[in-house]
Each structure stands twice: as C-alpha cells, then as structure tokens.
XYZ file of C-alpha atoms in Angstrom:
247
model
C 8.650 20.680 -28.263
C 9.065 23.947 -30.161
C 12.295 25.964 -29.994
C 12.651 29.683 -30.620
C 16.283 30.777 -31.027
C 17.219 33.934 -29.156
C 20.634 35.603 -28.872
C 22.286 33.008 -26.630
C 19.285 31.077 -25.382
C 16.428 28.919 -26.602
C 12.882 28.878 -25.272
C 11.404 25.375 -24.970
C 7.661 24.850 -24.491
C 6.699 21.388 -23.195
C 3.091 20.162 -23.072
C 2.663 17.584 -20.301
C -0.177 15.081 -19.982
C -0.513 15.678 -16.242
C -0.307 18.541 -13.775
C 2.586 19.082 -11.384
C 1.927 17.458 -7.981
C 1.564 20.797 -6.172
C -0.956 22.091 -8.727
C -2.930 18.827 -8.827
C -3.219 18.768 -5.029
C -4.415 22.375 -4.861
C -7.210 21.728 -7.367
C -6.704 25.265 -8.736
C -5.982 24.720 -12.395
C -7.661 25.460 -15.736
C -5.541 23.409 -18.129
C -3.042 26.140 -19.030
C -0.589 24.787 -16.430
C 0.039 21.776 -18.678
C 2.287 24.023 -20.782
C 5.685 24.433 -19.076
C 8.452 26.739 -20.307
C 12.194 26.115 -19.977
C 15.218 28.142 -21.075
C 18.058 26.333 -22.831
C 21.285 28.288 -22.390
C 24.578 28.018 -24.235
C 27.848 27.522 -22.342
C 31.472 27.172 -23.374
C 30.984 23.392 -23.394
C 27.568 23.174 -25.067
C 23.935 23.674 -24.048
C 21.880 22.871 -20.930
C 18.558 23.630 -19.256
C 18.965 26.882 -17.358
C 18.509 26.748 -13.584
C 18.329 22.929 -13.407
C 21.194 21.643 -11.252
C 20.525 17.987 -12.108
C 20.902 18.622 -15.852
C 24.224 17.847 -17.605
C 25.785 19.947 -20.354
C 25.149 18.538 -23.844
C 27.445 18.998 -26.794
C 24.623 20.110 -29.086
C 20.951 21.014 -29.066
C 20.174 17.791 -30.945
C 21.899 15.761 -28.222
C 19.875 17.531 -25.526
C 16.602 16.829 -27.314
C 17.503 13.181 -27.984
C 18.521 12.487 -24.372
C 15.278 13.983 -23.077
C 13.351 11.687 -25.410
C 14.909 8.792 -23.449
C 14.633 10.179 -19.915
C 12.870 13.367 -18.752
C 15.574 14.435 -16.263
C 14.339 17.898 -15.133
C 11.442 18.014 -17.620
C 7.929 16.965 -16.507
C 7.838 14.220 -19.158
C 9.907 12.608 -21.907
C 9.918 14.360 -25.262
C 8.136 12.582 -28.104
C 10.027 12.793 -31.390
C 8.334 12.203 -34.776
C 9.287 8.958 -36.498
C 9.407 10.646 -39.916
C 10.676 13.890 -41.427
C 7.621 16.161 -41.686
C 9.436 18.350 -44.230
C 10.207 15.610 -46.744
C 7.135 13.452 -46.152
C 4.661 13.654 -49.005
C 1.073 12.961 -48.042
C -2.235 13.422 -49.793
C -4.003 15.645 -47.312
C -6.675 18.289 -47.683
C -5.941 21.971 -47.161
C -8.002 21.839 -43.975
C -5.886 19.000 -42.611
C -2.710 20.872 -43.522
C -3.915 23.939 -41.658
C -4.859 21.772 -38.706
C -1.340 20.350 -38.476
C 0.492 23.626 -39.018
C -1.954 25.845 -37.162
C -3.118 29.330 -38.082
C -2.431 32.475 -36.112
C -3.088 36.201 -36.113
C -3.175 39.163 -33.751
C -6.469 40.124 -32.116
C -7.598 42.265 -29.170
C -8.266 40.391 -25.936
C -11.200 42.005 -24.143
C -12.478 39.948 -21.230
C -13.049 36.518 -19.686
C -16.036 35.527 -17.575
C -16.820 32.448 -15.503
C -20.205 31.411 -16.904
C -20.591 28.346 -14.657
C -23.041 25.945 -16.376
C -24.095 28.466 -19.021
C -22.667 27.914 -22.497
C -23.418 28.661 -26.145
C -24.885 31.923 -27.493
C -26.287 33.107 -24.173
C -22.955 32.709 -22.390
C -21.210 34.658 -25.154
C -23.874 37.391 -25.079
C -23.569 37.759 -21.306
C -19.777 37.974 -21.459
C -19.871 40.682 -24.133
C -22.491 42.556 -22.055
C -20.136 42.503 -19.077
C -17.117 43.518 -21.168
C -18.860 46.516 -22.731
C -20.244 47.600 -19.355
C -16.758 47.555 -17.848
C -15.429 49.431 -20.879
C -18.037 52.172 -20.394
C -16.848 52.489 -16.790
C -13.177 52.661 -17.874
C -12.521 49.389 -16.028
C -11.532 47.263 -19.022
C -7.899 46.849 -20.066
C -7.859 45.382 -23.602
C -4.524 44.168 -24.943
C -3.126 42.890 -28.227
C -2.644 39.118 -28.186
C -1.338 36.445 -30.544
C -4.207 34.023 -31.227
C -3.198 30.593 -32.556
C -5.457 27.674 -33.435
C -4.054 24.196 -34.102
C -4.786 20.527 -33.515
C -3.638 21.040 -29.902
C -6.225 23.734 -29.202
C -6.201 27.515 -28.846
C -3.128 29.334 -27.526
C -3.378 33.003 -26.573
C -0.158 34.946 -25.909
C -0.258 38.462 -24.466
C 1.935 40.555 -26.778
C 2.273 43.218 -24.084
C 2.771 40.834 -21.107
C 0.471 43.172 -19.121
C -2.282 40.733 -18.157
C -0.685 37.306 -18.615
C 2.052 35.508 -20.525
C 0.380 32.647 -22.356
C -2.841 30.686 -21.952
C -3.557 27.380 -23.650
C -7.017 25.857 -24.069
C -6.838 22.190 -25.049
C -8.806 21.118 -28.099
C -11.095 18.869 -26.039
C -12.008 21.743 -23.698
C -13.239 24.203 -26.335
C -16.965 23.708 -26.839
C -18.230 26.805 -28.657
C -16.979 29.658 -30.825
C -18.952 32.375 -32.602
C -19.470 36.049 -33.379
C -21.292 38.133 -30.746
C -24.994 37.193 -31.180
C -25.934 40.893 -31.222
C -23.141 41.777 -33.679
C -21.746 44.511 -31.477
C -18.383 46.029 -32.290
C -15.354 47.367 -30.462
C -13.630 50.653 -31.205
C -10.149 50.973 -29.736
C -9.054 54.108 -31.567
C -12.311 55.566 -32.818
C -11.176 55.223 -36.427
C -12.268 51.650 -37.067
C -14.824 49.408 -35.431
C -13.883 45.778 -34.901
C -16.260 42.836 -34.740
C -16.391 40.967 -31.425
C -16.127 37.187 -31.170
C -15.419 34.662 -28.465
C -15.089 31.042 -27.492
C -16.148 28.942 -24.514
C -13.927 26.381 -22.831
C -14.413 24.075 -19.885
C -12.306 25.297 -16.974
C -10.683 21.889 -16.469
C -11.404 18.200 -16.808
C -11.894 17.778 -13.062
C -13.655 21.089 -12.350
C -17.190 21.603 -13.712
C -18.146 24.880 -15.301
C -17.276 27.013 -18.295
C -15.416 30.225 -18.999
C -16.101 32.516 -21.946
C -13.281 34.525 -23.515
C -14.077 37.433 -25.849
C -11.900 39.220 -28.393
C -12.143 41.794 -31.170
C -10.559 41.573 -34.593
C -7.396 43.631 -35.074
C -5.931 42.861 -38.489
C -8.109 43.837 -41.494
C -6.976 40.738 -43.398
C -7.978 38.473 -40.487
C -11.667 39.242 -39.824
C -13.512 37.711 -36.890
C -15.689 35.635 -39.216
C -12.624 33.928 -40.708
C -11.234 33.150 -37.250
C -14.538 31.717 -36.045
C -14.963 29.655 -39.209
C -11.501 28.153 -38.802
C -12.101 27.235 -35.170
C -15.524 25.700 -35.735
C -14.901 23.901 -39.037
C -11.331 22.679 -38.600
C -10.607 22.386 -34.880
C -13.921 21.626 -33.181
C -15.824 18.355 -33.566
C -19.593 18.692 -34.124
C -22.040 18.585 -31.230
C -19.432 19.162 -28.534
C -21.281 21.904 -26.630
C -21.793 20.584 -23.116
C -23.283 21.780 -19.869
C -21.995 21.063 -16.373
C -23.871 17.804 -15.962
C -22.244 16.183 -19.015
C-alpha cells in the first residue's frame, strides 16, 4: 500500500489478488482492475476511508493501516506489512536488484494500443506502430504524456493529463515482450525533435487468451527508449517468456 499525502487527504492504492465479483462475472477485465484506489480523509477525530460507511474513525494513519492488516473491512483484501524496516535493513544486493525493488520511472508519450490477438513479438509491435502512424497521418491519434514506471510488480502507466485514462497496470507475469520499433521509426510531436518509438506486449488477462501491444515514444532526453527497453527486458522480464495464445 503506497500513500501520497495531499492537503487533507491521502490516496491509497491497493493491489488485490482477485477481481471484484461483478468484474469477475462479467469476464471483461485486463488485469488493471486489480489495482483499487481509496481516499483516506482527515476528520476532527482522526482519519478514515472516505465514502465507506462501515469504516470507523482511527486516531492515526498508522492505526488505520495496522487494523486493515488484521481485517480488510471495506478494502478488497487485508494489507500485508513488511516484517522488517526496509530503510534500516542492510543487504548485499546488486544494483539491478535494488532497481527492481524500488522501481524506475520516467515520462514518455503514449501513442496507441492494439489488440493483436495471438500475434506477439516483433511482428505485433511492427503492426501496432503501423496502425499508430496511419492514424496519426489521418489526425485520428491523440498522444498524451504518461508516467511510465517499471518495478517488480510490473509496468504501471499513469496518464498525466487524465484525458484517455487514469492508470493502467500490467502485471509482471503478463508482460511478454518489449523492444524498439523493428523499423526504427520515430515520432515528432513538435517538429523540433524526433523521438524513438518503443512498445511492449502483454497478455490481456490470465483467463482471456490474446495479446495487446502498447506503443510509446521517448519524451525526456535523459531517458531514451533504448534505456527503458533495456531495463524492462533485463531486470523485469524473465527469459523466454514470449507466448502465443495456445500456451
């Protein structure tokens, strides 16, 4: 559970191991619904989950977190607390392992997503970039700046503009491929600088066969597409995980 302090509220993001009953029954899910967001508001008596009538008021944020590690109450699952202090713990770990635990993030341009069905790998990425550039030439593409984070949990993409979506999470075991555009095409948002295009492929869900390819363009000069792809493939992804629909 990660908390971001606002003026008088906190934003809590909870990753559940299972879908809500209504979502599971509909069969319409891609894995991003496992991430649920809750507001923690302050009151004159303490803090509580906003909009949850069955939640009591806790004297402190620590008390709220501890109680929800015992019983979920209005949350979809109990919170799991670490059994050691990650700040004071001293471990002999490699720099790659440290990055994996902490995660790495940067801003990139989100271009397009395409359902590639059973197609994966280089050809799926090439086809998605083809479609994105075609739509761009027809003025039908709406690229946005997004926050792109890679960690041991997977890839999390947050729309900085909130125009297309809020946040999408792709679990680490769903991401099967990540690379630069095979034809090394570039994207020019302003006409002053061309940006290299890259993308990754993720299975739509554990229960639903098929893949979706998501393509982006680099935005920050100090965070080139090659560095992002290298981090995803070398640190986050296990080898030989590219799969088709029959696997």
